Amino acid sequence: MTSVSTVRSAPPRSTGRVLPLARVVVGVVVLLVVLFAYALRIAVGDANPFDFFGYFTNQTSSLTALVLVAIGGCALAGRRRPEWLTVGWGVGAACLIVVAVVYNVLVPGTGSAPPWVSVVLHVVFPAIVLADVLLSPDRPRLAWKRLWWVLPYPLAWVTVVLIRGATDGWVPYGFLLPSRGLPSLGLHVTGILALLMLSATAVWTLSGRPSRRPRRT
């Protein structure tokens, strides 16, 4: 008698819909927090959206939240995640690491938002995204040839900020004031971009770690 091996599918994981749904919820909550902070600025007569969303924190938090919503929505709909969205996930994670480090090390406690808003955007949200990179079984593997995609958005932001600082005098952070001189500006911008590339390298490396996926027998 010969034995016949049977192929059994792995049992469905409890995180099959929980994790995508959690990403959507986190993304929506962060968007609401950003909009709430903007509403507070409107209430005191500072409704200029170019000033509010000129802050790297507000921009990056909003864009990364939208990416999380899109990633979760694709999974819930059973659709394959497009490559540009995968790269956006990596770029958002790297930028949020920079947000957390710069705020908590260089400019701690600054800003007009309520303390709990700052904690959510500068500590909680970056920590959640980093945990997503480290622990999620469905995290995407980011191709090293796409690492350079992390640069265009921050470079565009820095360019616009420096132009505004030289024209209308508005900058989101004091260390970018033109009055500090070109050496200081060059040092800070170079340092931030270096930190960004270091963060992106870490995110890309972590994304390539083997995921703990259930095997089929």
mmCIF file of C-alpha atoms in Angstrom:
data_model
loop_
_atom_site.group_PDB
_atom_site.id
_atom_site.type_symbol
_atom_site.label_atom_id
_atom_site.label_comp_id
_atom_site.label_asym_id
_atom_site.label_seq_id
_atom_site.Cartn_x
_atom_site.Cartn_y
_atom_site.Cartn_z
ATOM 1 C CA MET A 1 0.000 0.000 0.000
ATOM 2 C CA THR A 2 1.332 3.421 -0.876
ATOM 3 C CA SER A 3 0.634 6.426 1.271
ATOM 4 C CA VAL A 4 -0.912 9.471 -0.300
ATOM 5 C CA SER A 5 0.038 12.826 1.126
ATOM 6 C CA THR A 6 -2.682 15.409 1.297
ATOM 7 C CA VAL A 7 -2.194 19.128 0.852
ATOM 8 C CA ARG A 8 -3.876 21.195 3.496
ATOM 9 C CA SER A 9 -4.272 24.898 3.412
ATOM 10 C CA ALA A 10 -3.050 26.861 6.379
ATOM 11 C CA PRO A 11 -5.848 27.877 8.700
ATOM 12 C CA PRO A 12 -7.000 31.457 8.263
ATOM 13 C CA ARG A 13 -5.145 33.880 10.466
ATOM 14 C CA SER A 14 -7.058 36.013 12.915
ATOM 15 C CA THR A 15 -5.102 39.042 11.675
ATOM 16 C CA GLY A 16 -6.304 38.519 8.100
ATOM 17 C CA ARG A 17 -8.704 41.453 8.346
ATOM 18 C CA VAL A 18 -7.778 42.836 11.741
ATOM 19 C CA LEU A 19 -4.427 44.276 10.663
ATOM 20 C CA PRO A 20 -5.698 46.013 7.484
ATOM 21 C CA LEU A 21 -8.656 47.401 9.420
ATOM 22 C CA ALA A 22 -6.312 48.631 12.156
ATOM 23 C CA ARG A 23 -4.249 50.469 9.544
ATOM 24 C CA VAL A 24 -7.357 52.169 8.189
ATOM 25 C CA VAL A 25 -8.484 53.163 11.691
ATOM 26 C CA VAL A 26 -5.059 54.522 12.657
ATOM 27 C CA GLY A 27 -4.837 56.478 9.409
ATOM 28 C CA VAL A 28 -8.280 58.016 9.850
ATOM 29 C CA VAL A 29 -7.607 58.910 13.490
ATOM 30 C CA VAL A 30 -4.335 60.651 12.598
ATOM 31 C CA LEU A 31 -6.069 62.621 9.828
ATOM 32 C CA LEU A 32 -8.736 63.708 12.309
ATOM 33 C CA VAL A 33 -6.050 64.791 14.792
ATOM 34 C CA VAL A 34 -4.333 66.897 12.119
ATOM 35 C CA LEU A 35 -7.642 68.457 11.074
ATOM 36 C CA PHE A 36 -8.479 69.159 14.711
ATOM 37 C CA ALA A 37 -5.158 70.965 15.150
ATOM 38 C CA TYR A 38 -5.885 72.969 11.999
ATOM 39 C CA ALA A 39 -9.346 73.854 13.302
ATOM 40 C CA LEU A 40 -7.702 75.246 16.444
ATOM 41 C CA ARG A 41 -5.516 77.472 14.281
ATOM 42 C CA ILE A 42 -8.581 78.665 12.356
ATOM 43 C CA ALA A 43 -10.323 79.470 15.660
ATOM 44 C CA VAL A 44 -7.547 81.912 16.621
ATOM 45 C CA GLY A 45 -7.506 83.576 13.192
ATOM 46 C CA ASP A 46 -4.561 81.710 11.679
ATOM 47 C CA ALA A 47 -6.283 79.879 8.834
ATOM 48 C CA ASN A 48 -3.455 80.007 6.277
ATOM 49 C CA PRO A 49 -3.183 76.378 5.063
ATOM 50 C CA PHE A 50 0.263 77.014 3.557
ATOM 51 C CA ASP A 51 1.584 77.874 7.010
ATOM 52 C CA PHE A 52 -0.110 75.017 8.854
ATOM 53 C CA PHE A 53 0.712 72.342 6.303
ATOM 54 C CA GLY A 54 4.133 73.885 5.797
ATOM 55 C CA TYR A 55 5.205 72.012 8.906
ATOM 56 C CA PHE A 56 6.939 68.775 7.975
ATOM 57 C CA THR A 57 5.120 66.999 10.804
ATOM 58 C CA ASN A 58 1.661 67.931 9.556
ATOM 59 C CA GLN A 59 2.490 67.103 5.946
ATOM 60 C CA THR A 60 4.199 63.796 6.652
ATOM 61 C CA SER A 61 1.605 62.653 9.174
ATOM 62 C CA SER A 62 -1.234 63.398 6.742
ATOM 63 C CA LEU A 63 0.432 61.736 3.749
ATOM 64 C CA THR A 64 1.499 58.653 5.698
ATOM 65 C CA ALA A 65 -1.974 58.347 7.209
ATOM 66 C CA LEU A 66 -3.444 58.373 3.692
ATOM 67 C CA VAL A 67 -0.958 55.677 2.671
ATOM 68 C CA LEU A 68 -2.021 53.503 5.623
ATOM 69 C CA VAL A 69 -5.676 53.943 4.720
ATOM 70 C CA ALA A 70 -4.940 52.987 1.105
ATOM 71 C CA ILE A 71 -2.858 49.943 2.124
ATOM 72 C CA GLY A 72 -5.541 48.750 4.513
ATOM 73 C CA GLY A 73 -8.259 49.392 1.947
ATOM 74 C CA CYS A 74 -6.439 47.358 -0.704
ATOM 75 C CA ALA A 75 -6.104 44.415 1.683
ATOM 76 C CA LEU A 76 -9.736 44.581 2.791
ATOM 77 C CA ALA A 77 -10.868 44.678 -0.839
ATOM 78 C CA GLY A 78 -8.641 41.747 -1.716
ATOM 79 C CA ARG A 79 -6.652 43.815 -4.189
ATOM 80 C CA ARG A 80 -2.935 43.628 -4.799
ATOM 81 C CA ARG A 81 -0.999 46.543 -3.382
ATOM 82 C CA PRO A 82 0.603 48.625 -6.187
ATOM 83 C CA GLU A 83 4.347 49.194 -6.096
ATOM 84 C CA TRP A 84 4.079 52.959 -5.722
ATOM 85 C CA LEU A 85 2.005 52.458 -2.583
ATOM 86 C CA THR A 86 4.583 50.043 -1.195
ATOM 87 C CA VAL A 87 7.327 52.607 -1.746
ATOM 88 C CA GLY A 88 5.131 55.311 -0.227
ATOM 89 C CA TRP A 89 4.791 53.158 2.877
ATOM 90 C CA GLY A 90 8.570 52.960 3.185
ATOM 91 C CA VAL A 91 9.090 56.671 2.534
ATOM 92 C CA GLY A 92 6.436 57.583 5.100
ATOM 93 C CA ALA A 93 8.018 55.354 7.728
ATOM 94 C CA ALA A 94 11.463 56.859 7.143
ATOM 95 C CA CYS A 95 10.127 60.427 7.267
ATOM 96 C CA LEU A 96 8.204 59.770 10.480
ATOM 97 C CA ILE A 97 11.386 58.541 12.139
ATOM 98 C CA VAL A 98 12.960 61.888 11.216
ATOM 99 C CA VAL A 99 9.889 63.697 12.579
ATOM 100 C CA ALA A 100 10.218 61.896 15.915
ATOM 101 C CA VAL A 101 13.973 62.419 16.235
ATOM 102 C CA VAL A 102 14.032 66.083 15.166
ATOM 103 C CA TYR A 103 11.084 67.093 17.345
ATOM 104 C CA ASN A 104 12.123 65.207 20.459
ATOM 105 C CA VAL A 105 15.846 66.061 20.185
ATOM 106 C CA LEU A 106 16.216 69.406 18.345
ATOM 107 C CA VAL A 107 12.970 71.273 19.038
ATOM 108 C CA PRO A 108 11.223 69.566 21.974
ATOM 109 C CA GLY A 109 8.061 71.181 23.290
ATOM 110 C CA THR A 110 7.724 73.742 20.498
ATOM 111 C CA GLY A 111 4.573 74.510 18.551
ATOM 112 C CA SER A 112 1.142 75.832 19.424
ATOM 113 C CA ALA A 113 -0.788 72.554 19.299
ATOM 114 C CA PRO A 114 -2.108 70.992 22.519
ATOM 115 C CA PRO A 115 0.452 68.683 24.176
ATOM 116 C CA TRP A 116 -1.596 65.558 23.440
ATOM 117 C CA VAL A 117 -1.649 66.407 19.717
ATOM 118 C CA SER A 118 2.143 66.725 19.719
ATOM 119 C CA VAL A 119 2.463 63.394 21.501
ATOM 120 C CA VAL A 120 0.212 61.674 18.969
ATOM 121 C CA LEU A 121 2.024 63.094 15.929
ATOM 122 C CA HIS A 122 5.606 63.043 17.226
ATOM 123 C CA VAL A 123 5.648 59.914 19.379
ATOM 124 C CA VAL A 124 2.640 57.626 19.061
ATOM 125 C CA PHE A 125 2.145 57.637 15.288
ATOM 126 C CA PRO A 126 5.854 57.196 14.438
ATOM 127 C CA ALA A 127 6.043 54.354 16.983
ATOM 128 C CA ILE A 128 3.016 52.621 15.442
ATOM 129 C CA VAL A 129 4.427 52.880 11.928
ATOM 130 C CA LEU A 130 7.816 51.605 13.099
ATOM 131 C CA ALA A 131 6.117 48.687 14.850
ATOM 132 C CA ASP A 132 4.302 47.986 11.594
ATOM 133 C CA VAL A 133 7.678 47.782 9.854
ATOM 134 C CA LEU A 134 9.158 45.524 12.507
ATOM 135 C CA LEU A 135 6.315 43.169 13.338
ATOM 136 C CA SER A 136 3.697 42.964 10.596
ATOM 137 C CA PRO A 137 3.665 39.591 8.836
ATOM 138 C CA ASP A 138 2.521 41.186 5.579
ATOM 139 C CA ARG A 139 5.059 43.989 5.430
ATOM 140 C CA PRO A 140 6.313 44.537 1.883
ATOM 141 C CA ARG A 141 9.899 43.928 0.855
ATOM 142 C CA LEU A 142 11.265 47.210 -0.425
ATOM 143 C CA ALA A 143 13.658 46.972 -3.365
ATOM 144 C CA TRP A 144 16.988 48.718 -2.791
ATOM 145 C CA LYS A 145 16.813 50.273 -6.249
ATOM 146 C CA ARG A 146 13.824 52.277 -4.945
ATOM 147 C CA LEU A 147 15.700 53.733 -1.975
ATOM 148 C CA TRP A 148 16.288 57.032 -3.775
ATOM 149 C CA TRP A 149 12.513 57.591 -3.848
ATOM 150 C CA VAL A 150 12.805 58.788 -0.262
ATOM 151 C CA LEU A 151 14.539 62.019 -1.381
ATOM 152 C CA PRO A 152 12.188 63.938 -3.759
ATOM 153 C CA TYR A 153 9.495 64.799 -1.206
ATOM 154 C CA PRO A 154 11.818 66.095 1.578
ATOM 155 C CA LEU A 155 13.967 67.956 -0.959
ATOM 156 C CA ALA A 156 10.877 69.651 -2.396
ATOM 157 C CA TRP A 157 9.748 70.576 1.130
ATOM 158 C CA VAL A 158 13.148 72.037 2.050
ATOM 159 C CA THR A 159 13.295 74.005 -1.202
ATOM 160 C CA VAL A 160 9.859 75.567 -0.678
ATOM 161 C CA VAL A 161 10.660 76.404 2.956
ATOM 162 C CA LEU A 162 13.962 78.070 2.103
ATOM 163 C CA ILE A 163 12.304 80.089 -0.668
ATOM 164 C CA ARG A 164 9.575 81.235 1.695
ATOM 165 C CA GLY A 165 12.127 82.084 4.341
ATOM 166 C CA ALA A 166 14.027 84.264 1.880
ATOM 167 C CA THR A 167 10.885 85.990 0.564
ATOM 168 C CA ASP A 168 8.070 86.322 3.100
ATOM 169 C CA GLY A 169 10.215 85.379 6.110
ATOM 170 C CA TRP A 170 8.083 82.411 7.219
ATOM 171 C CA VAL A 171 9.769 79.165 8.232
ATOM 172 C CA PRO A 172 8.265 76.315 10.265
ATOM 173 C CA TYR A 173 11.344 75.748 12.426
ATOM 174 C CA GLY A 174 13.804 78.253 13.845
ATOM 175 C CA PHE A 175 16.905 76.414 12.679
ATOM 176 C CA LEU A 176 15.829 77.146 9.077
ATOM 177 C CA LEU A 177 15.759 80.936 9.511
ATOM 178 C CA PRO A 178 17.817 82.709 6.812
ATOM 179 C CA SER A 179 19.225 85.006 9.506
ATOM 180 C CA ARG A 180 21.240 82.082 10.864
ATOM 181 C CA GLY A 181 23.444 82.228 7.791
ATOM 182 C CA LEU A 182 24.254 79.821 4.993
ATOM 183 C CA PRO A 183 26.715 77.676 7.012
ATOM 184 C CA SER A 184 24.086 76.979 9.676
ATOM 185 C CA LEU A 185 21.361 76.312 7.099
ATOM 186 C CA GLY A 186 23.634 74.031 5.103
ATOM 187 C CA LEU A 187 24.654 72.114 8.216
ATOM 188 C CA HIS A 188 21.078 71.579 9.403
ATOM 189 C CA VAL A 189 19.713 70.618 5.972
ATOM 190 C CA THR A 190 22.605 68.227 5.348
ATOM 191 C CA GLY A 191 22.162 66.692 8.779
ATOM 192 C CA ILE A 192 18.421 66.166 8.303
ATOM 193 C CA LEU A 193 18.920 64.595 4.872
ATOM 194 C CA ALA A 194 21.635 62.341 6.279
ATOM 195 C CA LEU A 195 19.300 61.290 9.097
ATOM 196 C CA LEU A 196 16.595 60.669 6.500
ATOM 197 C CA MET A 197 18.824 58.380 4.445
ATOM 198 C CA LEU A 198 19.910 56.544 7.596
ATOM 199 C CA SER A 199 16.261 56.069 8.595
ATOM 200 C CA ALA A 200 15.331 54.931 5.086
ATOM 201 C CA THR A 201 18.197 52.434 5.056
ATOM 202 C CA ALA A 202 16.937 51.025 8.356
ATOM 203 C CA VAL A 203 13.358 50.774 7.042
ATOM 204 C CA TRP A 204 14.479 49.115 3.813
ATOM 205 C CA THR A 205 16.646 46.661 5.779
ATOM 206 C CA LEU A 206 13.854 45.788 8.218
ATOM 207 C CA SER A 207 11.398 45.280 5.377
ATOM 208 C CA GLY A 208 13.637 42.548 3.982
ATOM 209 C CA ARG A 209 13.573 40.482 7.166
ATOM 210 C CA PRO A 210 11.737 37.157 6.813
ATOM 211 C CA SER A 211 8.111 37.425 7.901
ATOM 212 C CA ARG A 212 6.576 34.920 10.251
ATOM 213 C CA ARG A 213 4.057 33.529 7.847
ATOM 214 C CA PRO A 214 2.293 30.238 8.504
ATOM 215 C CA ARG A 215 3.648 27.442 6.310
ATOM 216 C CA ARG A 216 1.575 25.052 4.286
ATOM 217 C CA THR A 217 2.077 21.334 4.660
#
